[in-house]
Amino acid sequence: MRRFAVHPALACLIGALACMPPMPPARVPPLVVAREPLRTLQSAQAAPGSLVLLLRAGSAYDPPGREGLSFVLAQGLATRAGVEVEVGTELLRFSVPEGRAPALAAALVEAVEGPTVRTGVEAASPGNGCAALVRGAARAWGLGGHPYGHRPEGRESVRPTLTAGEAQAFRQLRYVRDAAVLLVGPGADARPLLEVLPPALSRSVTPAVAVAARPAGVEVSAAVPEGCAAWVLPTPPVWGAAEEARLAVAARIVGDPMPDPRVDPVWVLSVLPESEVLRAGFAWARADVLADLAAEAAERQGADLLLGSVRASTHPSAPALAESLRALQSEEFVAWAASLRAGSATFRIIPGRSGDEVESDPIPRVHSVEELLR
């Protein structure tokens, strides 16, 4: 058997290491967060003295099974501060009139208590008319399992069970400087809000979830005087400013709200009209969307800052969206809409009392809207 000689110096080193006490693993260096004031953007379009606080803490960040937490907290804080708030899938928008910034700053640091949560729960409403109801129900059906797959107001059965402790924890996790931008109107005093949010990073982002294919159509019943429909459109394999521009024009033609800023290209459209209707409405709808983009320049820029780097985001910037809108042609737009029909699913609400059996076509159906929104 061959023997290998060990150098004396190496032997000493091995012996010294063997006799050393166990060492804990190296600690991860602490994340250093820039302790700078809140990011601000000047907004010439805002009312004099007013502020708008944008926060990446919308309904997509509701914990699974606690849908409505973002909405309830935001509405409760807005009521306490005497301001207004809009809750979207990704972003919250606190509208702060002149003189109310100190009140909002106080609401953002005071403990969340039961009355604040109850106020937020009471602020939820089912929407006005069949069109709003069908969009919310179609979203719940067509995007089930996705963070966007519930209305910003959350679920009817969940909201009453939300607690002040949950709301407080959500605020501590989501209402941070990394997830916020302040839009400053002419002459507004932004100082009360510049350092009120903790200097921390938002710890997670909206997950990308594959949406399961849905049947070609489904019908539900609801207590509405007249029926209505929505189209659950397929998620495209490629998404960018051009696709966003087409969707924005289509939404304007059918009277839907402008698609809110988001990082995953899934959507519901109330109507998918025939080619003649789309062709006739194209020019004015494109001009209308471009005018809105110009009027909301600061808010779009704020959304770009908050969403543009999230999860290699597919959220297109406002300049890129405007450029694609100007380049969009009528025939290209009509062809795009026609191609959607092959992969889209229709969702129809038919008049009836909740839970009633209603005569319908032999297609898969859910018995009532309440089954989707509860």
Coordinates of N, CA and C in Angstrom, one line a residue, residues 18-162:
A18 N -9.5 21.3 13.4 CA -10.3 20.2 14.0 C -10.6 20.6 15.5
C19 N -9.8 21.3 16.1 CA -10.0 21.7 17.5 C -10.8 23.0 17.7
M20 N -11.1 23.7 16.6 CA -11.8 24.9 16.8 C -13.3 24.7 17.1
P21 N -13.9 25.5 18.0 CA -15.3 25.3 18.3 C -16.2 25.5 17.0
P22 N -17.4 24.9 17.0 CA -18.3 25.1 15.8 C -18.6 26.5 15.6
M23 N -18.6 27.0 14.3 CA -18.9 28.3 13.9 C -20.3 28.4 13.3
P24 N -21.1 29.4 13.6 CA -22.4 29.6 13.0 C -22.2 30.0 11.5
P25 N -23.2 29.7 10.7 CA -23.1 30.1 9.3 C -23.0 31.6 9.2
A26 N -22.4 32.1 8.1 CA -22.3 33.5 7.9 C -23.7 34.2 7.8
R27 N -23.9 35.3 8.5 CA -25.2 36.0 8.5 C -25.3 36.7 7.2
V28 N -26.6 36.8 6.7 CA -26.9 37.6 5.5 C -26.7 39.1 5.9
P29 N -26.0 39.8 5.1 CA -25.8 41.2 5.4 C -27.2 41.9 5.5
P30 N -27.4 42.8 6.4 CA -28.7 43.4 6.5 C -29.0 44.3 5.3
L31 N -30.2 44.3 4.8 CA -30.6 45.2 3.7 C -30.6 46.6 4.1
V32 N -29.8 47.4 3.4 CA -29.8 48.8 3.8 C -30.7 49.6 2.9
V33 N -31.8 50.2 3.5 CA -32.8 50.9 2.7 C -32.4 52.4 2.8
A34 N -32.4 53.0 1.7 CA -32.2 54.5 1.6 C -33.2 55.2 2.4
R35 N -32.8 55.9 3.4 CA -33.7 56.6 4.3 C -33.9 58.0 3.8
E36 N -34.4 58.1 2.6 CA -34.7 59.4 2.0 C -36.2 59.7 2.1
P37 N -36.6 60.9 1.9 CA -38.0 61.2 1.9 C -38.8 60.5 0.8
L38 N -40.1 60.5 0.9 CA -40.9 60.0 -0.1 C -40.6 60.6 -1.5
R39 N -40.7 59.7 -2.5 CA -40.5 60.2 -3.9 C -41.7 61.1 -4.3
T40 N -41.4 62.2 -4.9 CA -42.5 63.2 -5.3 C -42.4 63.5 -6.8
L41 N -43.6 63.8 -7.4 CA -43.7 64.3 -8.7 C -44.6 65.5 -8.7
Q42 N -44.2 66.5 -9.5 CA -45.0 67.7 -9.6 C -46.1 67.4 -10.6
S43 N -47.3 67.8 -10.2 CA -48.5 67.6 -11.1 C -49.2 68.9 -11.4
A44 N -49.0 69.4 -12.6 CA -49.6 70.6 -13.1 C -51.1 70.4 -13.2
Q45 N -51.6 69.2 -13.4 CA -53.0 69.0 -13.7 C -53.8 68.9 -12.4
A46 N -53.1 68.7 -11.2 CA -53.8 68.6 -10.0 C -54.4 70.0 -9.5
A47 N -55.4 70.0 -8.7 CA -56.0 71.2 -8.1 C -54.9 71.9 -7.3
P48 N -54.9 73.2 -7.2 CA -54.0 74.0 -6.4 C -54.0 73.5 -5.0
G49 N -52.9 73.3 -4.4 CA -52.8 72.9 -3.0 C -53.1 71.4 -2.7
S50 N -53.5 70.6 -3.7 CA -53.9 69.3 -3.4 C -52.7 68.3 -3.6
L51 N -52.8 67.1 -3.1 CA -51.8 66.0 -3.2 C -52.5 64.7 -3.6
V52 N -51.8 63.9 -4.2 CA -52.3 62.5 -4.5 C -51.2 61.5 -4.0
L53 N -51.6 60.6 -3.2 CA -50.7 59.6 -2.7 C -51.0 58.3 -3.4
L54 N -50.0 57.8 -4.2 CA -50.2 56.5 -4.9 C -49.4 55.4 -4.1
L55 N -50.0 54.3 -3.8 CA -49.4 53.2 -3.1 C -49.6 51.9 -3.8
R56 N -48.6 51.1 -3.9 CA -48.7 49.8 -4.5 C -49.1 48.8 -3.4
A57 N -50.5 48.9 -3.1 CA -51.0 48.1 -2.1 C -52.5 47.8 -2.4
G58 N -52.8 47.5 -3.7 CA -54.1 47.3 -4.1 C -54.6 45.9 -3.8
S59 N -55.8 45.5 -4.4 CA -56.4 44.3 -4.1 C -55.6 43.0 -4.5
A60 N -54.7 43.1 -5.4 CA -53.9 42.0 -5.8 C -53.0 41.5 -4.6
Y61 N -52.8 42.4 -3.6 CA -52.0 42.0 -2.5 C -52.8 41.5 -1.3
D62 N -54.1 41.3 -1.5 CA -54.9 40.7 -0.5 C -54.4 39.3 -0.2
P63 N -54.2 38.9 1.0 CA -53.8 37.5 1.3 C -54.9 36.5 0.8
P64 N -54.6 35.4 0.3 CA -55.6 34.4 -0.1 C -56.6 34.1 1.0
G65 N -57.8 34.1 0.7 CA -58.8 33.9 1.7 C -59.2 35.1 2.5
R66 N -58.5 36.2 2.3 CA -58.8 37.5 3.0 C -59.1 38.6 2.0
E67 N -59.7 38.3 0.9 CA -60.0 39.2 -0.2 C -60.9 40.4 0.4
G68 N -60.4 41.6 0.2 CA -61.1 42.8 0.6 C -60.3 43.5 1.7
L69 N -59.2 43.0 2.1 CA -58.4 43.6 3.2 C -57.8 44.9 2.7
S70 N -57.3 45.0 1.5 CA -56.8 46.2 1.0 C -57.8 47.3 0.9
F71 N -59.0 46.9 0.4 CA -60.1 47.9 0.3 C -60.6 48.4 1.6
V72 N -60.8 47.5 2.5 CA -61.4 47.9 3.8 C -60.4 48.8 4.6
L73 N -59.1 48.5 4.6 CA -58.2 49.4 5.2 C -58.1 50.7 4.6
A74 N -58.0 50.8 3.3 CA -57.9 52.1 2.6 C -59.1 52.9 2.8
Q75 N -60.3 52.3 2.7 CA -61.5 53.1 2.9 C -61.6 53.6 4.4
G76 N -61.2 52.8 5.3 CA -61.3 53.2 6.7 C -60.3 54.3 7.0
L77 N -59.1 54.2 6.5 CA -58.1 55.3 6.7 C -58.6 56.6 6.0
A78 N -59.1 56.5 4.8 CA -59.6 57.7 4.1 C -60.7 58.4 4.8
T79 N -61.6 57.6 5.3 CA -62.7 58.2 6.1 C -62.2 58.9 7.4
R80 N -61.3 58.3 8.0 CA -60.7 58.9 9.2 C -60.0 60.2 8.9
A81 N -59.4 60.3 7.8 CA -58.6 61.5 7.4 C -59.4 62.5 6.7
G82 N -60.6 62.1 6.3 CA -61.4 63.1 5.5 C -60.9 63.3 4.1
V83 N -60.4 62.2 3.5 CA -60.0 62.3 2.1 C -60.7 61.2 1.3
E84 N -60.5 61.1 0.0 CA -61.1 60.1 -0.9 C -60.0 59.1 -1.3
V85 N -60.4 57.9 -1.6 CA -59.5 56.9 -2.0 C -60.1 56.0 -3.1
E86 N -59.3 55.6 -4.1 CA -59.8 54.7 -5.1 C -58.9 53.4 -5.0
V87 N -59.5 52.3 -5.0 CA -58.7 51.0 -4.8 C -58.8 50.3 -6.1
G88 N -57.6 50.1 -6.7 CA -57.4 49.3 -7.9 C -56.8 48.0 -7.7
T89 N -56.5 47.2 -8.7 CA -55.9 45.9 -8.6 C -54.5 46.0 -8.0
E90 N -53.7 47.0 -8.5 CA -52.3 47.2 -8.1 C -52.1 48.4 -7.2
L91 N -52.8 49.5 -7.5 CA -52.5 50.8 -6.8 C -53.7 51.3 -6.0
L92 N -53.4 52.0 -4.9 CA -54.3 52.8 -4.2 C -54.1 54.3 -4.6
R93 N -55.1 55.1 -4.6 CA -55.0 56.5 -5.0 C -55.7 57.3 -3.9
F94 N -55.0 57.9 -3.0 CA -55.5 58.8 -2.0 C -55.6 60.2 -2.5
S95 N -56.7 60.8 -2.7 CA -56.8 62.2 -3.1 C -56.9 63.1 -1.9
V96 N -56.0 64.0 -1.7 CA -55.8 64.8 -0.5 C -56.1 66.3 -0.9
P97 N -57.3 66.8 -0.5 CA -57.5 68.2 -0.8 C -56.6 69.1 0.1
E98 N -56.6 70.4 -0.3 CA -55.7 71.3 0.5 C -56.1 71.3 2.0
G99 N -55.1 71.2 2.8 CA -55.3 71.3 4.3 C -55.5 69.9 4.9
R100 N -55.7 68.8 4.1 CA -55.9 67.5 4.7 C -54.7 66.6 4.9
A101 N -53.6 67.1 4.4 CA -52.4 66.2 4.5 C -52.0 65.9 5.9
P102 N -52.1 66.8 6.9 CA -51.8 66.4 8.3 C -52.7 65.3 8.8
A103 N -54.0 65.4 8.4 CA -54.9 64.4 8.9 C -54.6 63.0 8.3
L104 N -54.3 63.0 7.0 CA -53.9 61.7 6.4 C -52.6 61.1 7.0
A105 N -51.7 62.0 7.3 CA -50.4 61.6 7.9 C -50.7 60.9 9.3
A106 N -51.6 61.6 10.0 CA -51.9 61.0 11.3 C -52.6 59.6 11.2
A107 N -53.5 59.5 10.2 CA -54.2 58.2 10.0 C -53.3 57.1 9.6
L108 N -52.2 57.5 8.9 CA -51.3 56.5 8.5 C -50.3 55.9 9.6
V109 N -50.3 56.6 10.7 CA -49.4 56.1 11.8 C -50.2 55.7 13.0
E110 N -51.4 56.2 13.2 CA -52.2 55.8 14.4 C -52.6 54.3 14.3
A111 N -52.8 53.7 15.4 CA -53.2 52.3 15.4 C -54.5 52.1 14.7
V112 N -54.6 51.0 13.9 CA -55.9 50.6 13.3 C -56.8 50.0 14.3
E113 N -58.0 50.5 14.4 CA -58.9 50.0 15.4 C -60.2 49.5 14.8
G114 N -61.1 48.9 15.6 CA -62.3 48.3 15.1 C -63.2 49.3 14.3
P115 N -63.4 50.5 14.8 CA -64.2 51.5 14.0 C -63.7 51.7 12.6
T116 N -62.4 51.8 12.5 CA -61.8 52.0 11.1 C -62.1 50.9 10.2
V117 N -62.0 49.6 10.7 CA -62.4 48.5 9.9 C -63.8 48.4 9.5
R118 N -64.7 48.7 10.5 CA -66.1 48.7 10.2 C -66.5 49.7 9.2
T119 N -65.9 50.9 9.3 CA -66.2 51.9 8.2 C -65.8 51.4 6.9
G120 N -64.6 50.7 6.8 CA -64.2 50.2 5.5 C -65.1 49.1 4.9
V121 N -65.6 48.3 5.8 CA -66.6 47.2 5.4 C -67.8 47.8 4.9
E122 N -68.3 48.9 5.6 CA -69.6 49.5 5.1 C -69.4 50.3 3.8
A123 N -68.2 50.6 3.4 CA -68.0 51.4 2.2 C -68.2 50.5 0.9
A124 N -68.2 49.2 1.1 CA -68.3 48.3 -0.1 C -69.7 48.4 -0.6
S125 N -69.8 48.4 -1.9 CA -71.2 48.3 -2.6 C -71.1 47.4 -3.7
P126 N -72.2 46.8 -4.1 CA -72.2 45.8 -5.2 C -72.0 46.4 -6.6
G127 N -72.0 47.8 -6.7 CA -71.9 48.4 -8.0 C -73.2 48.9 -8.5
N128 N -73.2 49.8 -9.5 CA -74.4 50.3 -10.0 C -74.8 49.7 -11.3
G129 N -75.9 48.9 -11.3 CA -76.4 48.4 -12.5 C -75.7 47.1 -12.9
C130 N -76.3 46.5 -14.0 CA -75.8 45.2 -14.5 C -74.4 45.2 -15.0
A131 N -74.0 46.3 -15.7 CA -72.6 46.4 -16.3 C -71.5 46.3 -15.2
A132 N -71.7 47.0 -14.1 CA -70.6 46.9 -13.1 C -70.7 45.5 -12.4
L133 N -71.9 44.9 -12.3 CA -72.0 43.6 -11.6 C -71.4 42.5 -12.5
V134 N -71.6 42.6 -13.8 CA -71.2 41.6 -14.7 C -69.6 41.6 -14.8
R135 N -69.0 42.8 -14.8 CA -67.6 42.9 -14.8 C -66.9 42.2 -13.6
G136 N -67.5 42.5 -12.4 CA -67.0 41.9 -11.2 C -67.2 40.4 -11.2
A137 N -68.4 39.9 -11.6 CA -68.6 38.5 -11.6 C -67.8 37.8 -12.6
A138 N -67.7 38.4 -13.8 CA -66.9 37.7 -14.9 C -65.4 37.6 -14.5
R139 N -64.9 38.7 -13.8 CA -63.5 38.6 -13.3 C -63.4 37.5 -12.3
A140 N -64.3 37.3 -11.4 CA -64.2 36.2 -10.4 C -64.3 34.8 -11.1
W141 N -65.1 34.7 -12.2 CA -65.2 33.4 -12.9 C -64.0 33.2 -13.8
G142 N -63.7 34.2 -14.6 CA -62.7 34.0 -15.6 C -61.3 34.0 -15.1
L143 N -61.0 34.7 -14.0 CA -59.7 34.8 -13.5 C -59.5 34.2 -12.1
G144 N -60.3 33.1 -11.9 CA -60.3 32.5 -10.6 C -58.9 31.9 -10.3
G145 N -58.4 32.1 -9.1 CA -57.0 31.7 -8.7 C -55.9 32.7 -9.0
H146 N -56.3 33.8 -9.7 CA -55.3 34.8 -10.0 C -55.4 35.9 -9.0
P147 N -54.4 36.7 -8.6 CA -54.5 37.8 -7.7 C -55.5 38.9 -8.2
Y148 N -55.7 38.9 -9.5 CA -56.7 39.9 -10.0 C -58.1 39.3 -10.1
G149 N -58.3 38.0 -9.6 CA -59.5 37.3 -9.8 C -60.6 37.6 -8.8
H150 N -60.6 38.8 -8.1 CA -61.7 39.2 -7.3 C -61.9 40.7 -7.4
R151 N -63.0 41.2 -7.1 CA -63.3 42.6 -7.2 C -62.4 43.3 -6.1
P152 N -62.0 44.5 -6.4 CA -61.2 45.3 -5.3 C -62.0 45.3 -4.0
E153 N -63.3 45.3 -4.0 CA -64.1 45.3 -2.7 C -63.9 44.0 -2.0
G154 N -63.4 43.0 -2.6 CA -63.2 41.7 -1.9 C -64.5 40.8 -2.0
R155 N -64.5 39.8 -1.1 CA -65.6 38.9 -1.1 C -66.6 39.2 0.0
E156 N -67.9 39.0 -0.4 CA -69.0 39.3 0.5 C -68.9 38.6 1.9
S157 N -68.5 37.3 1.8 CA -68.4 36.6 3.1 C -67.1 36.8 3.9
V158 N -66.1 37.4 3.3 CA -64.9 37.7 3.9 C -64.8 39.0 4.7
R159 N -65.4 40.1 4.0 CA -65.2 41.4 4.6 C -65.7 41.5 6.1
P160 N -66.8 40.9 6.4 CA -67.3 41.1 7.8 C -66.3 40.4 8.8
T161 N -65.5 39.5 8.4 CA -64.6 38.7 9.3 C -63.2 39.4 9.4
L162 N -63.0 40.4 8.7 CA -61.6 41.1 8.8 C -61.5 41.8 10.1

